[in-house]
Amino acid sequence: MKTIKITTEYIKLQDLLKMANLVESGGQAKERIQGGEVTVNGETCTQRGKKMRPGDVAQIDGQDCTPAYAD
């Protein structure tokens, strides 16, 4: 699982996927999220602006990523 450090309260789902290098661009993130290819905490999510907080897990193509607060 890839862990992405954040310094804000949350990160948008599409930005998390980009920072984890699970998609190549914001456009690809948008298409794949809206196409129902991404799950958040085990459920399909079609909201690219979904607020992801530490403890939330996004999955695409069998790869997981999660945000974590930077120390």
Coordinates of N, CA, C and O in Angstrom, one line a residue:
M1 N 0.8 -1.2 0.0 CA 0.0 0.0 0.0 C 0.9 1.2 0.0 O 1.9 1.3 0.8
K2 N 0.5 2.2 -0.9 CA 1.3 3.4 -0.9 C 0.7 4.4 0.1 O -0.6 4.6 0.1
T3 N 1.5 5.1 0.9 CA 1.1 6.1 1.8 C 1.5 7.4 1.3 O 2.7 7.6 1.1
I4 N 0.6 8.4 1.2 CA 0.9 9.7 0.7 C 0.8 10.7 1.9 O -0.3 10.8 2.6
K5 N 1.9 11.4 2.2 CA 1.9 12.3 3.3 C 1.2 13.6 2.9 O 1.4 14.1 1.8
I6 N 0.3 14.1 3.8 CA -0.4 15.3 3.5 C -0.2 16.3 4.7 O 0.0 15.9 5.8
T7 N -0.3 17.6 4.4 CA -0.2 18.6 5.5 C -1.5 19.4 5.7 O -1.5 20.3 6.4
T8 N -2.5 18.9 5.0 CA -3.9 19.5 5.2 C -4.8 18.5 5.8 O -4.4 17.4 6.0
E9 N -6.0 19.0 6.1 CA -7.0 18.1 6.7 C -7.4 16.9 5.9 O -7.6 15.8 6.4
Y10 N -7.4 17.1 4.5 CA -7.8 16.0 3.6 C -7.1 16.3 2.3 O -6.6 17.3 2.0
I11 N -7.3 15.3 1.4 CA -6.8 15.4 0.0 C -7.9 14.9 -0.9 O -8.6 13.9 -0.5
K12 N -8.1 15.5 -2.0 CA -9.2 15.0 -2.9 C -8.7 13.6 -3.5 O -7.5 13.4 -3.8
L13 N -9.7 12.8 -3.8 CA -9.4 11.5 -4.3 C -8.6 11.5 -5.6 O -7.6 10.8 -5.7
Q14 N -8.9 12.4 -6.5 CA -8.2 12.4 -7.8 C -6.7 12.9 -7.6 O -5.8 12.4 -8.2
D15 N -6.5 13.8 -6.6 CA -5.1 14.2 -6.3 C -4.3 13.1 -5.6 O -3.2 12.9 -5.8
L16 N -5.0 12.3 -4.8 CA -4.4 11.2 -4.1 C -3.9 10.2 -5.1 O -2.7 9.7 -5.0
L17 N -4.7 9.9 -6.1 CA -4.4 8.9 -7.1 C -3.2 9.4 -7.9 O -2.3 8.6 -8.3
K18 N -3.2 10.7 -8.2 CA -2.1 11.3 -9.0 C -0.8 11.2 -8.2 O 0.3 10.8 -8.7
M19 N -0.8 11.6 -6.9 CA 0.4 11.7 -6.1 C 0.9 10.3 -5.9 O 2.1 10.1 -5.7
A20 N 0.1 9.3 -5.9 CA 0.5 7.9 -5.6 C 1.0 7.3 -7.0 O 1.4 6.1 -7.0
N21 N 0.9 8.0 -8.0 CA 1.3 7.5 -9.4 C 0.5 6.3 -9.8 O 1.0 5.4 -10.5
L22 N -0.8 6.3 -9.4 CA -1.7 5.2 -9.9 C -2.4 5.6 -11.1 O -3.0 4.7 -11.8
V23 N -2.4 6.9 -11.5 CA -2.9 7.4 -12.8 C -1.8 8.3 -13.3 O -1.0 8.9 -12.6
E24 N -1.9 8.6 -14.6 CA -0.9 9.4 -15.3 C -1.2 10.9 -15.2 O -0.3 11.7 -15.3
S25 N -2.5 11.2 -15.2 CA -2.9 12.6 -15.2 C -4.2 12.8 -14.5 O -5.0 11.9 -14.2
G26 N -4.6 14.1 -14.3 CA -5.9 14.4 -13.7 C -7.0 14.0 -14.6 O -8.0 13.6 -14.1
G27 N -6.8 14.1 -15.9 CA -7.8 13.7 -16.8 C -8.1 12.2 -16.8 O -9.3 11.8 -16.8
Q28 N -7.0 11.4 -16.6 CA -7.2 10.0 -16.5 C -7.9 9.6 -15.2 O -8.7 8.8 -15.1
A29 N -7.5 10.4 -14.1 CA -8.1 10.1 -12.8 C -9.6 10.4 -12.9 O -10.4 9.6 -12.4
K30 N -10.0 11.5 -13.6 CA -11.4 11.8 -13.7 C -12.2 10.7 -14.4 O -13.2 10.3 -14.0
E31 N -11.6 10.3 -15.6 CA -12.3 9.2 -16.4 C -12.4 7.9 -15.6 O -13.5 7.3 -15.6
R32 N -11.4 7.5 -14.9 CA -11.4 6.2 -14.2 C -12.3 6.3 -13.0 O -13.0 5.3 -12.7
I33 N -12.3 7.4 -12.3 CA -13.2 7.6 -11.1 C -14.7 7.6 -11.6 O -15.5 6.8 -11.1
Q34 N -15.0 8.4 -12.5 CA -16.4 8.5 -13.0 C -16.8 7.3 -13.7 O -18.0 7.0 -13.8
G35 N -15.9 6.5 -14.2 CA -16.2 5.2 -14.8 C -16.4 4.1 -13.9 O -16.7 2.9 -14.2
G36 N -16.3 4.4 -12.6 CA -16.6 3.4 -11.5 C -15.4 2.4 -11.3 O -15.6 1.3 -10.8
E37 N -14.2 2.8 -11.7 CA -13.1 1.9 -11.6 C -12.3 2.0 -10.2 O -11.3 1.3 -10.0
V38 N -12.7 2.9 -9.4 CA -12.0 3.2 -8.1 C -12.9 2.9 -7.0 O -14.1 3.2 -7.0
T39 N -12.4 2.2 -5.9 CA -13.1 2.0 -4.7 C -12.5 2.8 -3.6 O -11.3 3.0 -3.6
V40 N -13.3 3.2 -2.7 CA -12.8 3.9 -1.4 C -13.4 3.1 -0.3 O -14.6 3.0 -0.2
N41 N -12.6 2.6 0.6 CA -13.0 1.8 1.7 C -13.9 0.7 1.3 O -14.8 0.3 2.0
G42 N -13.5 0.1 0.2 CA -14.2 -1.1 -0.3 C -15.5 -0.9 -1.1 O -16.1 -1.8 -1.6
E43 N -15.9 0.4 -1.3 CA -17.1 0.7 -2.1 C -16.8 1.6 -3.3 O -15.9 2.4 -3.2
T44 N -17.4 1.3 -4.4 CA -17.2 2.1 -5.6 C -17.5 3.5 -5.4 O -18.5 3.9 -4.8
C45 N -16.6 4.4 -5.8 CA -16.7 5.8 -5.6 C -16.6 6.5 -7.0 O -15.7 6.3 -7.7
T46 N -17.6 7.4 -7.3 CA -17.6 8.1 -8.6 C -17.4 9.6 -8.4 O -17.6 10.4 -9.3
Q47 N -17.0 10.0 -7.1 CA -16.8 11.4 -6.8 C -15.3 11.7 -6.8 O -14.6 11.3 -5.9
R48 N -14.8 12.4 -7.9 CA -13.4 12.7 -7.9 C -12.9 13.6 -6.9 O -11.8 13.6 -6.5
G49 N -13.8 14.4 -6.3 CA -13.5 15.4 -5.3 C -13.7 14.9 -3.9 O -13.7 15.6 -2.9
K50 N -13.9 13.5 -3.8 CA -14.2 12.9 -2.5 C -13.0 13.3 -1.5 O -11.9 13.2 -1.9
K51 N -13.4 13.7 -0.3 CA -12.3 14.1 0.7 C -11.8 12.8 1.3 O -12.5 12.1 2.0
M52 N -10.5 12.6 1.1 CA -9.8 11.5 1.7 C -9.0 11.9 2.9 O -8.2 12.8 2.8
R53 N -9.2 11.2 4.0 CA -8.5 11.5 5.2 C -7.8 10.3 5.7 O -8.0 9.2 5.2
P54 N -6.8 10.5 6.5 CA -6.0 9.3 7.0 C -7.0 8.3 7.5 O -8.0 8.5 8.2
G55 N -6.7 7.0 7.2 CA -7.6 5.9 7.5 C -8.4 5.5 6.3 O -8.9 4.3 6.3
D56 N -8.7 6.4 5.3 CA -9.4 6.0 4.1 C -8.4 5.3 3.2 O -7.2 5.7 3.1
V57 N -8.9 4.3 2.4 CA -8.1 3.6 1.5 C -8.8 3.6 0.1 O -9.9 3.2 0.0
A58 N -8.0 4.1 -0.9 CA -8.5 4.1 -2.3 C -7.8 2.9 -3.0 O -6.6 2.6 -2.7
Q59 N -8.5 2.3 -3.9 CA -8.0 1.2 -4.6 C -8.3 1.3 -6.1 O -9.4 1.6 -6.5
I60 N -7.3 1.1 -7.0 CA -7.5 1.1 -8.4 C -6.5 0.0 -9.0 O -5.4 0.0 -8.5
D61 N -7.0 -0.8 -9.9 CA -6.2 -1.8 -10.5 C -5.5 -2.7 -9.5 O -4.3 -3.1 -9.7
G62 N -6.1 -3.0 -8.4 CA -5.6 -3.9 -7.3 C -4.5 -3.2 -6.5 O -3.9 -3.9 -5.7
Q63 N -4.3 -1.9 -6.7 CA -3.3 -1.2 -5.9 C -4.0 -0.3 -4.9 O -4.9 0.5 -5.3
D64 N -3.5 -0.2 -3.7 CA -4.1 0.6 -2.6 C -3.2 1.8 -2.3 O -2.0 1.8 -2.4
C65 N -3.9 2.9 -1.9 CA -3.2 4.1 -1.4 C -4.0 4.7 -0.3 O -5.2 4.6 -0.3
T66 N -3.3 5.4 0.6 CA -4.0 6.0 1.7 C -3.2 7.3 2.1 O -2.0 7.4 1.9
P67 N -3.9 8.3 2.5 CA -3.2 9.5 3.0 C -2.8 9.4 4.5 O -3.5 8.6 5.2
A68 N -1.8 10.1 4.9 CA -1.4 10.1 6.3 C -0.8 11.5 6.6 O -0.2 12.1 5.7
Y69 N -1.1 12.0 7.8 CA -0.6 13.3 8.1 C 0.9 13.3 8.2 O 1.5 12.4 8.8
A70 N 1.5 14.3 7.7 CA 3.0 14.5 7.8 C 3.3 14.9 9.3 O 2.5 15.6 9.9
D71 N 4.4 14.4 9.8 CA 4.7 14.8 11.2 C 5.2 16.2 11.3 O 5.8 16.8 10.4

